[in-house]
CSV table of C-alpha atoms in Angstrom, one decimal:
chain,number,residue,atom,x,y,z
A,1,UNK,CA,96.4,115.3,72.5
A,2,UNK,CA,97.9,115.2,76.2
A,3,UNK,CA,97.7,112.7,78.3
A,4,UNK,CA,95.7,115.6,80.6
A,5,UNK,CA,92.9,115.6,78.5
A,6,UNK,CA,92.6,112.2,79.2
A,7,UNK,CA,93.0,112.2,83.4
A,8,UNK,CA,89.0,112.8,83.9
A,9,UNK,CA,88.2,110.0,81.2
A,10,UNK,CA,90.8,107.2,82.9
A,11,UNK,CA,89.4,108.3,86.7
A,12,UNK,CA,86.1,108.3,85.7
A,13,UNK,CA,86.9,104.2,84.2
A,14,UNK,CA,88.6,103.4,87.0
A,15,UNK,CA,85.5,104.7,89.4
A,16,UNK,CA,83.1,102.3,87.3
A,17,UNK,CA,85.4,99.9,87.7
A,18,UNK,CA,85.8,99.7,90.9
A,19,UNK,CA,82.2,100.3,91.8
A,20,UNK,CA,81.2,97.4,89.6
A,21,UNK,CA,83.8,95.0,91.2
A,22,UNK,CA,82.3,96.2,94.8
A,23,UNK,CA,78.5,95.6,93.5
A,24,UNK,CA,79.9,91.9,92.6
A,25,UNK,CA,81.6,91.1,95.7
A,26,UNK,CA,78.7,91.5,97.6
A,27,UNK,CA,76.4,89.1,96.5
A,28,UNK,CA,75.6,86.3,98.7
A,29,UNK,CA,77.8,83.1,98.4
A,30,UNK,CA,75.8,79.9,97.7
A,31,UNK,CA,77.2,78.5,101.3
A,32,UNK,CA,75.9,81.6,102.9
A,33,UNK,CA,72.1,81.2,101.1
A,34,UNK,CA,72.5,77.4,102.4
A,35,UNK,CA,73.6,79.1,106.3
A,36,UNK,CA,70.2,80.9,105.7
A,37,UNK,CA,68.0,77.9,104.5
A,38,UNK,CA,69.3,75.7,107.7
A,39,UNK,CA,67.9,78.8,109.9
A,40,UNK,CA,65.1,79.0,107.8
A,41,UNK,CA,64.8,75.0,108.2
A,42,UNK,CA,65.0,75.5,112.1
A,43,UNK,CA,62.1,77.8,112.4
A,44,UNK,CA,59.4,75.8,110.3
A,45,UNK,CA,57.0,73.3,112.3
A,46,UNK,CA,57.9,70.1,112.6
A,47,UNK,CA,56.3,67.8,109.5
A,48,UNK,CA,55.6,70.3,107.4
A,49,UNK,CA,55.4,69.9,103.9
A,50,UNK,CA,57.7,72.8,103.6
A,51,UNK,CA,60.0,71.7,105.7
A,52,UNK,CA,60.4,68.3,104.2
A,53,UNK,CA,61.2,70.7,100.5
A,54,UNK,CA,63.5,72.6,102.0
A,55,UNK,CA,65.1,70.4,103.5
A,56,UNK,CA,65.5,68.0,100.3
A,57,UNK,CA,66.8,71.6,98.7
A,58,UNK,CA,69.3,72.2,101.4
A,59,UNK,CA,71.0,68.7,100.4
A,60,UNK,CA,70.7,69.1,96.6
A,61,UNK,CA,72.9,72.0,97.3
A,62,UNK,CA,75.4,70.7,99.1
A,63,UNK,CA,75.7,67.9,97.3
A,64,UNK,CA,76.4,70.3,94.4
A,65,UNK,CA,78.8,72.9,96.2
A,66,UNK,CA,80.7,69.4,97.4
A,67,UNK,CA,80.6,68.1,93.8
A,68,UNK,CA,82.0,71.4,91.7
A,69,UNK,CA,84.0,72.9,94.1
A,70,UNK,CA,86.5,70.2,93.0
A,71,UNK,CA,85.9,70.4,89.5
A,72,UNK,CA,85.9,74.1,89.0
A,73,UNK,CA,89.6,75.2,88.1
A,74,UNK,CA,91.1,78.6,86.4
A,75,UNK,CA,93.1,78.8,83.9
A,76,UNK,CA,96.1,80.4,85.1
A,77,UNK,CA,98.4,80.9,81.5
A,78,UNK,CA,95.5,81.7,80.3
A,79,UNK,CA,95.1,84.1,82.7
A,80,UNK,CA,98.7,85.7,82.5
A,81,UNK,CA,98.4,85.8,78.7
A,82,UNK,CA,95.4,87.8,78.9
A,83,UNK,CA,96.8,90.7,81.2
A,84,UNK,CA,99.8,90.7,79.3
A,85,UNK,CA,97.4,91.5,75.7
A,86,UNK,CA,95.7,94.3,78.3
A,87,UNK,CA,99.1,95.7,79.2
A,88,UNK,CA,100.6,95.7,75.4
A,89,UNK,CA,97.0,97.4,74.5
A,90,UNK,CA,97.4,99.7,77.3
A,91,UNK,CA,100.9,100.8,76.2
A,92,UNK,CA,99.7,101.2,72.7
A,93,UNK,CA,97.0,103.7,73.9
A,94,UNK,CA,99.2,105.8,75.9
A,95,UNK,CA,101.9,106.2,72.8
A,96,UNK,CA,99.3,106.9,70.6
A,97,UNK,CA,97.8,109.6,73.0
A,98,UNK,CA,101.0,110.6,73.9
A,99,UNK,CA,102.8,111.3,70.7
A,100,UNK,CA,99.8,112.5,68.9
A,101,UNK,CA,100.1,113.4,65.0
A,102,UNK,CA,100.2,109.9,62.7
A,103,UNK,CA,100.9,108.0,65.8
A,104,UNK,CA,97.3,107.5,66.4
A,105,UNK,CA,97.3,104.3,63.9
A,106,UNK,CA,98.5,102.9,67.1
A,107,UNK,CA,95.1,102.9,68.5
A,108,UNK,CA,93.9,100.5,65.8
A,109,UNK,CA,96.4,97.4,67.3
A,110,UNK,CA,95.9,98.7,70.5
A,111,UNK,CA,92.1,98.3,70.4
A,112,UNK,CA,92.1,94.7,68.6
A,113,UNK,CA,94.8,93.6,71.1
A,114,UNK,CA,92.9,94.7,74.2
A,115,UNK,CA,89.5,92.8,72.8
A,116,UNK,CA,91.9,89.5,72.6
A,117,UNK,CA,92.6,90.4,76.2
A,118,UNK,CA,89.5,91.4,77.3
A,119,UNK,CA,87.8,87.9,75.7
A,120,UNK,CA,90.6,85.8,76.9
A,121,UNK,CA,90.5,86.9,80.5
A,122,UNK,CA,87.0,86.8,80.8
A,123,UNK,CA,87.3,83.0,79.6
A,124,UNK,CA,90.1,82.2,81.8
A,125,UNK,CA,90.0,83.5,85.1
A,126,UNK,CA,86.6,82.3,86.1
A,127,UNK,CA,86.5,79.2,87.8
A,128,UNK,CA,85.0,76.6,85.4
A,129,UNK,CA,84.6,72.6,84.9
A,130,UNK,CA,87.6,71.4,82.4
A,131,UNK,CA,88.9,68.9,80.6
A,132,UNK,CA,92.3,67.3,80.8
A,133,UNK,CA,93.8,69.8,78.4
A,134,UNK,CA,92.2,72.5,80.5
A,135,UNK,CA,90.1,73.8,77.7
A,136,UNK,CA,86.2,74.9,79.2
A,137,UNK,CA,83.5,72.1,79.3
């Protein structure tokens, strides 16, 4: 098989991908929902119940954001390790594709190696509370 029977497939990934990683950047931040509240908190009468709760949410939340922002770390070997399983699978696939015939076997490595990288990336480059040894809480 040529690696032009594959263009459309790898565009169309790379489309999904890239729309997906768009749809997830543009989600509101949790300091722009507290911006909001404090608006929010300006615009309700004075000794309102309401107010008062909102209020008393606005400082939970901050106290929060203030709290994990310190604590929330990446894990960047991790990280590194994990693109380097995605690139290894990545070759596989396209010298499997590529060469074609018995060379498809290559696929099978390719595919288990890419799920290590896959799982290992999505555990190590979020943000997350750790211990000393940097291993997820």
């Amino acid at each position: 098989m040529d690696l032009a029977d594959w263009a459309p497939i790898i565009v169309a990934a790379i489309t999904i991908a890239g729309g997906t990683f768009q749809a997830r950047r543009k989600r509101p931040v949790t300091r722009e929902i507290v911006k909001q509240d404090v608006e929010l908190l300006g615009l309700l009468p004075e000794g309102s119940e309401a107010k008062r709760l909102l209020a008393e949410h606005i400082d939970a939340t901050i106290r929060k954001i203030v709290e994990d922002e310190n604590q929330r770390t990446r894990d960047y070997i991790g990280s590194c390790l994990a693109v380097g399983f995605l690139l290894v699978a990545l070759f596989l696939m396209v010298v499997s594709v590529g060469r074609g015939g018995n060379w498809w076997w290559l696929s099978v490595p390719a595919v288990i190696t890419g799920l290590f990288g896959a799982v290992g990336l999505g555990q190590d480059a979020v943000p997350r509370r750790r211990d000393a040894r940097g291993r997820p809480l």
